[in-house]
PDB file of C-alpha atoms in Angstrom:
ATOM      1  CA  THR Z  12      26.192  -3.143  16.105  1.00 60.00           C
ATOM      2  CA  GLN Z  13      23.572  -2.386  13.461  1.00 70.00           C
ATOM      3  CA  LEU Z  14      24.843  -1.336  10.053  1.00 87.00           C
ATOM      4  CA  LEU Z  15      21.883   0.869   9.642  1.00 94.00           C
ATOM      5  CA  GLU Z  16      20.638   2.740  12.757  1.00 95.00           C
ATOM      6  CA  GLN Z  17      17.176   4.275  12.809  1.00 97.00           C
ATOM      7  CA  SER Z  18      15.814   6.957  15.072  1.00 96.00           C
ATOM      8  CA  PRO Z  19      13.571   7.283  16.846  1.00 97.00           C
ATOM      9  CA  GLN Z  20      12.850   3.623  17.766  1.00 96.00           C
ATOM     10  CA  PHE Z  21       9.261   4.563  18.777  1.00 97.00           C
ATOM     11  CA  LEU Z  22       7.077   7.420  17.941  1.00 97.00           C
ATOM     12  CA  SER Z  23       3.495   8.081  19.074  1.00 97.00           C
ATOM     13  CA  ILE Z  24       1.858  11.222  17.716  1.00 97.00           C
ATOM     14  CA  GLN Z  25      -1.532  12.683  17.134  1.00 97.00           C
ATOM     15  CA  GLU Z  26      -3.245  12.709  13.748  1.00 97.00           C
ATOM     16  CA  GLY Z  27      -2.294  15.805  11.751  1.00 97.00           C
ATOM     17  CA  GLU Z  28       1.277  16.077  13.213  1.00 98.00           C
ATOM     18  CA  ASN Z  29       4.405  15.916  11.109  1.00 98.00           C
ATOM     19  CA  LEU Z  30       7.280  13.618  11.889  1.00 97.00           C
ATOM     20  CA  THR Z  31      10.728  12.621  10.505  1.00 98.00           C
ATOM     21  CA  VAL Z  32      12.493   9.235  10.780  1.00 98.00           C
ATOM     22  CA  TYR Z  33      16.230   8.969  10.275  1.00 98.00           C
ATOM     23  CA  CYS Z  34      18.383   6.147   8.971  1.00 97.00           C
ATOM     24  CA  ASN Z  35      22.089   6.522   9.481  1.00 96.00           C
ATOM     25  CA  SER Z  36      25.206   4.466   8.641  1.00 94.00           C
ATOM     26  CA  SER Z  37      28.940   4.784   8.517  1.00 91.00           C
ATOM     27  CA  SER Z  38      28.929   2.914   5.281  1.00 90.00           C
ATOM     28  CA  VAL Z  39      28.209   4.093   1.728  1.00 90.00           C
ATOM     29  CA  PHE Z  40      25.239   2.593  -0.039  1.00 90.00           C
ATOM     30  CA  SER Z  41      24.523   2.520  -3.767  1.00 88.00           C
ATOM     31  CA  SER Z  42      20.893   2.817  -2.900  1.00 90.00           C
ATOM     32  CA  LEU Z  43      18.580   2.778   0.108  1.00 93.00           C
ATOM     33  CA  GLN Z  44      15.058   1.661   0.390  1.00 95.00           C
ATOM     34  CA  TRP Z  45      12.222   2.297   2.778  1.00 97.00           C
ATOM     35  CA  TYR Z  46       9.638  -0.361   3.677  1.00 97.00           C
ATOM     36  CA  ARG Z  47       6.499  -0.273   5.848  1.00 97.00           C
ATOM     37  CA  GLN Z  48       5.264  -3.289   7.730  1.00 96.00           C
ATOM     38  CA  GLU Z  49       1.889  -3.687   9.225  1.00 94.00           C
ATOM     39  CA  PRO Z  50       0.977  -6.414  11.828  1.00 89.00           C
ATOM     40  CA  GLY Z  51       0.568  -9.869  10.295  1.00 89.00           C
ATOM     41  CA  GLU Z  52       2.167  -8.844   6.997  1.00 93.00           C
ATOM     42  CA  GLY Z  53       5.539  -8.786   5.355  1.00 94.00           C
ATOM     43  CA  PRO Z  54       7.335  -5.523   4.655  1.00 95.00           C
ATOM     44  CA  VAL Z  55       6.099  -3.535   1.614  1.00 95.00           C
ATOM     45  CA  LEU Z  56       8.481  -1.381  -0.379  1.00 95.00           C
ATOM     46  CA  LEU Z  57       7.647   2.331  -0.341  1.00 96.00           C
ATOM     47  CA  VAL Z  58      10.520   3.932  -2.267  1.00 95.00           C
ATOM     48  CA  THR Z  59      14.178   3.434  -3.471  1.00 93.00           C
ATOM     49  CA  VAL Z  60      16.531   6.344  -3.370  1.00 94.00           C
ATOM     50  CA  VAL Z  61      19.640   5.982  -5.648  1.00 91.00           C
ATOM     51  CA  THR Z  62      21.345   9.339  -6.170  1.00 91.00           C
ATOM     52  CA  GLY Z  63      23.081  11.309  -3.361  1.00 92.00           C
ATOM     53  CA  GLY Z  64      20.982  14.391  -2.421  1.00 95.00           C
ATOM     54  CA  GLU Z  65      17.930  12.859  -4.134  1.00 96.00           C
ATOM     55  CA  VAL Z  66      14.481  13.796  -2.770  1.00 97.00           C
ATOM     56  CA  LYS Z  67      11.398  11.675  -3.687  1.00 96.00           C
ATOM     57  CA  LYS Z  68       7.818  12.468  -2.767  1.00 96.00           C
ATOM     58  CA  LEU Z  69       5.074   9.953  -2.379  1.00 94.00           C
ATOM     59  CA  LYS Z  70       1.919  11.813  -1.473  1.00 95.00           C
ATOM     60  CA  ARG Z  71       2.544  13.006   2.104  1.00 97.00           C
ATOM     61  CA  LEU Z  72       5.791  11.069   2.412  1.00 97.00           C
ATOM     62  CA  THR Z  73       9.050  12.788   1.445  1.00 98.00           C
ATOM     63  CA  PHE Z  74      12.301  10.641   1.287  1.00 97.00           C
ATOM     64  CA  GLN Z  75      15.760  12.094   1.084  1.00 97.00           C
ATOM     65  CA  PHE Z  76      19.110  10.400   0.407  1.00 96.00           C
ATOM     66  CA  GLY Z  77      22.160  12.039   1.988  1.00 95.00           C
ATOM     67  CA  ASP Z  78      24.727  13.690  -0.313  1.00 95.00           C
ATOM     68  CA  ALA Z  79      27.329  11.093   0.838  1.00 93.00           C
ATOM     69  CA  ARG Z  80      24.892   8.192   0.396  1.00 92.00           C
ATOM     70  CA  LYS Z  81      25.338   7.185   4.104  1.00 93.00           C
ATOM     71  CA  ASP Z  82      22.047   8.317   5.444  1.00 95.00           C
ATOM     72  CA  SER Z  83      18.393   8.882   4.548  1.00 97.00           C
ATOM     73  CA  SER Z  84      15.284  10.441   6.092  1.00 98.00           C
ATOM     74  CA  LEU Z  85      11.591   9.951   5.799  1.00 98.00           C
ATOM     75  CA  HIS Z  86       9.303  12.888   6.510  1.00 98.00           C
ATOM     76  CA  ILE Z  87       5.533  12.424   6.876  1.00 97.00           C
ATOM     77  CA  THR Z  88       3.269  15.473   6.718  1.00 98.00           C
ATOM     78  CA  ALA Z  89      -0.121  15.481   8.430  1.00 98.00           C
ATOM     79  CA  ALA Z  90       0.171  11.928   9.663  1.00 97.00           C
ATOM     80  CA  GLN Z  91      -2.947   9.735   9.662  1.00 97.00           C
ATOM     81  CA  PRO Z  92      -3.900   6.632  11.586  1.00 96.00           C
ATOM     82  CA  GLY Z  93      -3.300   4.579   8.358  1.00 95.00           C
ATOM     83  CA  ASP Z  94       0.389   5.568   8.609  1.00 96.00           C
ATOM     84  CA  THR Z  95       0.741   3.420  11.704  1.00 96.00           C
ATOM     85  CA  GLY Z  96       3.274   0.683  11.329  1.00 96.00           C
ATOM     86  CA  LEU Z  97       6.921  -0.352  11.434  1.00 97.00           C
ATOM     87  CA  TYR Z  98       9.100   1.711   9.071  1.00 98.00           C
ATOM     88  CA  LEU Z  99      12.331   0.113   7.958  1.00 97.00           C
ATOM     89  CA  CYS Z 100      15.206   1.346   5.912  1.00 97.00           C
ATOM     90  CA  ALA Z 101      17.346  -1.139   4.023  1.00 95.00           C
ATOM     91  CA  GLY Z 102      20.346  -1.299   1.779  1.00 92.00           C
ATOM     92  CA  ALA Z 103      22.781  -3.736   0.320  1.00 85.00           C
ATOM     93  CA  PRO Z 104      26.333  -3.239   1.522  1.00 77.00           C
ATOM     94  CA  THR Z 105      28.951  -2.979  -1.287  1.00 74.00           C
ATOM     95  CA  GLY Z 106      29.466  -6.362  -2.908  1.00 76.00           C
ATOM     96  CA  ARG Z 107      26.383  -7.923  -1.451  1.00 77.00           C
ATOM     97  CA  ARG Z 108      23.117  -8.853  -3.029  1.00 75.00           C
ATOM     98  CA  ALA Z 109      21.129  -9.380   0.130  1.00 82.00           C
ATOM     99  CA  LEU Z 110      19.481  -6.405   1.913  1.00 88.00           C
ATOM    100  CA  THR Z 111      20.482  -5.416   5.442  1.00 91.00           C
ATOM    101  CA  PHE Z 112      17.580  -3.802   7.354  1.00 95.00           C
ATOM    102  CA  GLY Z 113      17.733  -0.917   9.769  1.00 95.00           C
ATOM    103  CA  SER Z 114      16.697  -1.238  13.418  1.00 93.00           C
ATOM    104  CA  GLY Z 115      13.240  -0.021  12.626  1.00 96.00           C
ATOM    105  CA  THR Z 116      10.937   2.828  13.801  1.00 97.00           C
ATOM    106  CA  ARG Z 117       7.557   1.920  15.200  1.00 97.00           C
ATOM    107  CA  LEU Z 118       5.025   4.633  14.484  1.00 97.00           C
ATOM    108  CA  GLN Z 119       1.649   4.992  16.175  1.00 97.00           C
ATOM    109  CA  VAL Z 120      -0.703   7.690  14.938  1.00 97.00           C
ATOM    110  CA  GLN Z 121      -3.531   8.404  17.376  1.00 96.00           C
ATOM    111  CA  PRO Z 122      -6.874   9.620  15.885  1.00 94.00           C
TER     112      PRO Z 122
ATOM    113  CA  SER M  14       5.935  -7.679  -8.176  1.00 72.00           C
ATOM    114  CA  ALA M  15       5.363 -11.345  -7.309  1.00 82.00           C
ATOM    115  CA  VAL M  16       2.796 -13.331  -5.336  1.00 90.00           C
ATOM    116  CA  ILE M  17       4.459 -15.237  -2.547  1.00 94.00           C
ATOM    117  CA  SER M  18       2.624 -17.958  -0.496  1.00 94.00           C
ATOM    118  CA  GLN M  19       4.061 -19.110   2.780  1.00 96.00           C
ATOM    119  CA  LYS M  20       2.925 -22.097   4.741  1.00 97.00           C
ATOM    120  CA  PRO M  21       2.163 -22.331   7.559  1.00 97.00           C
ATOM    121  CA  SER M  22       1.077 -18.823   8.378  1.00 96.00           C
ATOM    122  CA  ARG M  23       1.395 -19.565  12.011  1.00 97.00           C
ATOM    123  CA  ASP M  24       2.183 -22.503  14.269  1.00 97.00           C
ATOM    124  CA  ILE M  25       2.715 -23.415  17.946  1.00 97.00           C
ATOM    125  CA  CYS M  26       5.336 -26.041  18.463  1.00 96.00           C
ATOM    126  CA  GLN M  27       6.885 -27.986  21.307  1.00 97.00           C
ATOM    127  CA  ARG M  28      10.506 -27.578  22.299  1.00 97.00           C
ATOM    128  CA  GLY M  29      12.804 -30.064  20.619  1.00 97.00           C
ATOM    129  CA  THR M  30      10.637 -30.548  17.542  1.00 97.00           C
ATOM    130  CA  SER M  31      11.292 -29.249  13.958  1.00 98.00           C
ATOM    131  CA  LEU M  32       9.117 -27.374  11.643  1.00 98.00           C
ATOM    132  CA  THR M  33       9.410 -26.818   7.855  1.00 98.00           C
ATOM    133  CA  ILE M  34       8.178 -23.622   6.261  1.00 98.00           C
ATOM    134  CA  GLN M  35       7.331 -23.572   2.660  1.00 98.00           C
ATOM    135  CA  CYS M  36       7.527 -20.643   0.219  1.00 97.00           C
ATOM    136  CA  GLN M  37       5.995 -20.731  -3.196  1.00 97.00           C
ATOM    137  CA  VAL M  38       6.367 -17.976  -5.710  1.00 96.00           C
ATOM    138  CA  ASP M  39       4.075 -17.487  -8.748  1.00 94.00           C
ATOM    139  CA  SER M  40       6.914 -16.817 -11.139  1.00 91.00           C
ATOM    140  CA  GLN M  41      10.553 -17.877 -11.511  1.00 91.00           C
ATOM    141  CA  VAL M  42      12.913 -15.745  -9.538  1.00 91.00           C
ATOM    142  CA  THR M  43      16.707 -15.591  -9.468  1.00 88.00           C
ATOM    143  CA  MET M  44      17.294 -14.933  -5.814  1.00 90.00           C
ATOM    144  CA  MET M  45      15.280 -15.938  -2.772  1.00 94.00           C
ATOM    145  CA  PHE M  46      16.140 -15.028   0.793  1.00 96.00           C
ATOM    146  CA  TRP M  47      14.977 -16.109   4.227  1.00 97.00           C
ATOM    147  CA  TYR M  48      14.706 -13.472   7.010  1.00 97.00           C
ATOM    148  CA  ARG M  49      13.869 -13.818  10.759  1.00 97.00           C
ATOM    149  CA  GLN M  50      12.006 -11.189  12.700  1.00 97.00           C
ATOM    150  CA  GLN M  51      12.047 -11.652  16.461  1.00 95.00           C
ATOM    151  CA  PRO M  52       9.303 -10.145  18.561  1.00 90.00           C
ATOM    152  CA  GLY M  53       9.276  -6.336  18.265  1.00 88.00           C
ATOM    153  CA  GLN M  54      12.544  -6.400  16.229  1.00 91.00           C
ATOM    154  CA  SER M  55      13.717  -5.645  12.721  1.00 94.00           C
ATOM    155  CA  LEU M  56      14.589  -8.236  10.068  1.00 96.00           C
ATOM    156  CA  THR M  57      17.774 -10.347  10.186  1.00 96.00           C
ATOM    157  CA  LEU M  58      18.891 -12.245   7.125  1.00 95.00           C
ATOM    158  CA  ILE M  59      19.290 -15.976   7.742  1.00 97.00           C
ATOM    159  CA  ALA M  60      20.503 -17.148   4.435  1.00 96.00           C
ATOM    160  CA  THR M  61      20.316 -16.850   0.601  1.00 95.00           C
ATOM    161  CA  ALA M  62      18.488 -19.886  -0.919  1.00 95.00           C
ATOM    162  CA  ASN M  63      20.476 -20.954  -4.008  1.00 90.00           C
ATOM    163  CA  GLN M  64      18.745 -23.066  -6.612  1.00 90.00           C
ATOM    164  CA  GLY M  65      20.469 -26.405  -6.995  1.00 86.00           C
ATOM    165  CA  SER M  66      23.136 -25.849  -4.455  1.00 87.00           C
ATOM    166  CA  GLU M  67      23.619 -25.294  -0.732  1.00 91.00           C
ATOM    167  CA  ALA M  68      22.295 -22.088   0.831  1.00 94.00           C
ATOM    168  CA  THR M  69      24.634 -19.264   1.780  1.00 94.00           C
ATOM    169  CA  TYR M  70      24.275 -18.588   5.520  1.00 96.00           C
ATOM    170  CA  GLU M  71      24.909 -15.383   7.367  1.00 94.00           C
ATOM    171  CA  SER M  72      27.007 -15.165  10.498  1.00 92.00           C
ATOM    172  CA  GLY M  73      25.284 -16.735  13.455  1.00 94.00           C
ATOM    173  CA  PHE M  74      23.152 -19.130  11.379  1.00 97.00           C
ATOM    174  CA  VAL M  75      24.174 -22.706  10.482  1.00 96.00           C
ATOM    175  CA  ILE M  76      22.834 -25.357   8.172  1.00 97.00           C
ATOM    176  CA  ASP M  77      22.257 -27.899  10.942  1.00 97.00           C
ATOM    177  CA  LYS M  78      19.830 -25.568  12.690  1.00 98.00           C
ATOM    178  CA  PHE M  79      18.215 -23.961   9.628  1.00 98.00           C
ATOM    179  CA  PRO M  80      18.397 -26.409   6.670  1.00 97.00           C
ATOM    180  CA  ILE M  81      17.130 -24.793   3.462  1.00 97.00           C
ATOM    181  CA  SER M  82      16.140 -26.362   0.172  1.00 96.00           C
ATOM    182  CA  ARG M  83      15.565 -24.737  -3.168  1.00 96.00           C
ATOM    183  CA  PRO M  84      14.786 -27.426  -5.776  1.00 94.00           C
ATOM    184  CA  ASN M  85      13.657 -24.930  -8.517  1.00 93.00           C
ATOM    185  CA  LEU M  86      13.327 -21.220  -9.215  1.00 93.00           C
ATOM    186  CA  THR M  87       9.759 -20.980  -7.672  1.00 95.00           C
ATOM    187  CA  PHE M  88      10.027 -22.892  -4.464  1.00 96.00           C
ATOM    188  CA  SER M  89      12.029 -23.045  -1.210  1.00 97.00           C
ATOM    189  CA  THR M  90      11.754 -24.395   2.274  1.00 97.00           C
ATOM    190  CA  LEU M  91      13.276 -23.446   5.563  1.00 98.00           C
ATOM    191  CA  THR M  92      13.360 -25.873   8.484  1.00 98.00           C
ATOM    192  CA  VAL M  93      13.837 -24.768  12.044  1.00 98.00           C
ATOM    193  CA  SER M  94      15.385 -27.761  13.778  1.00 98.00           C
ATOM    194  CA  ASN M  95      15.408 -28.791  17.445  1.00 97.00           C
ATOM    195  CA  MET M  96      13.341 -25.726  18.410  1.00 97.00           C
ATOM    196  CA  SER M  97      13.643 -23.797  21.600  1.00 97.00           C
ATOM    197  CA  PRO M  98      11.590 -20.821  22.918  1.00 96.00           C
ATOM    198  CA  GLU M  99      14.302 -18.508  21.553  1.00 96.00           C
ATOM    199  CA  ASP M 100      13.297 -19.563  17.972  1.00 97.00           C
ATOM    200  CA  SER M 101       9.939 -17.952  18.425  1.00 97.00           C
ATOM    201  CA  SER M 102       9.875 -15.480  15.573  1.00 97.00           C
ATOM    202  CA  ILE M 103       8.332 -14.500  12.360  1.00 97.00           C
ATOM    203  CA  TYR M 104      10.167 -16.204   9.434  1.00 98.00           C
ATOM    204  CA  LEU M 105       9.906 -14.349   6.116  1.00 97.00           C
ATOM    205  CA  CYS M 106      10.596 -15.470   2.598  1.00 97.00           C
ATOM    206  CA  SER M 107      11.464 -12.773   0.094  1.00 96.00           C
ATOM    207  CA  VAL M 108      12.417 -12.549  -3.549  1.00 94.00           C
ATOM    208  CA  LEU M 109      14.618 -10.136  -5.478  1.00 89.00           C
ATOM    209  CA  VAL M 110      12.435  -8.022  -7.847  1.00 83.00           C
ATOM    210  CA  ARG M 111      14.958  -5.511  -9.082  1.00 80.00           C
ATOM    211  CA  GLN M 112      18.561  -6.664  -9.331  1.00 76.00           C
ATOM    212  CA  ASN M 113      20.284  -3.219  -9.636  1.00 76.00           C
ATOM    213  CA  THR M 114      18.725  -1.792  -6.468  1.00 77.00           C
ATOM    214  CA  GLY M 115      18.099  -5.015  -4.446  1.00 80.00           C
ATOM    215  CA  GLU M 116      14.411  -4.260  -3.987  1.00 87.00           C
ATOM    216  CA  LEU M 117      12.656  -7.220  -2.281  1.00 91.00           C
ATOM    217  CA  PHE M 118       9.088  -8.581  -2.315  1.00 93.00           C
ATOM    218  CA  PHE M 119       8.071 -10.354   0.854  1.00 95.00           C
ATOM    219  CA  GLY M 120       5.637 -13.123   1.743  1.00 93.00           C
ATOM    220  CA  GLU M 121       3.265 -12.522   4.708  1.00 94.00           C
ATOM    221  CA  GLY M 122       5.539 -14.536   6.992  1.00 96.00           C
ATOM    222  CA  SER M 123       5.207 -17.569   9.222  1.00 97.00           C
ATOM    223  CA  ARG M 124       4.718 -16.803  12.849  1.00 97.00           C
ATOM    224  CA  LEU M 125       6.275 -19.487  15.019  1.00 97.00           C
ATOM    225  CA  THR M 126       5.678 -19.883  18.727  1.00 97.00           C
ATOM    226  CA  VAL M 127       7.762 -22.468  20.600  1.00 97.00           C
ATOM    227  CA  LEU M 128       6.556 -23.606  24.017  1.00 96.00           C
TER     228      LEU M 128
END
């Protein structure tokens, strides 16, 4: 059983569409992070959310941390082919330094 | 951020052999981690590489199969021993860049194929 479950697992959409990716857990996290990984590369950090209820915007990407700090979402507005990749949420369980990664959401944006 | 170099970037190996992956960081870092990413999957933590002492392994990973060295604060190696096709994965070295939030910086990974 994954500590962090992401949905959907796969998403194929047309350029210009909006989408939301969810990251859920039964555990509380002091912070959650979102990474994007492209083929042949390591994951790259997009954002860290720290405060329950926090909303962060990064251009067309909006990240939200749940009030109870057990879940997070990533919303992409007007998706572009350059958004294609594997999106991963990650967090460190209480008392741990190492990150646990979510199950991942593979996004394909068709031109 | 940090610049992380991993070698080899990819390799094809025969069953039963061993391969050592190197991870070099351009600055001293406190914590280094090794992750595995099986085909089409997310990342799974193998171990925390501790400088000057034995690595801390996660459940399901053992030192005999994945020996790790970390002789100093900028370098680590991961060996995949007695390989089988099930070991075909991307192996990723990462370093902790922000301690309070656990943010990681990753190398580009080493793609291993075992025949």
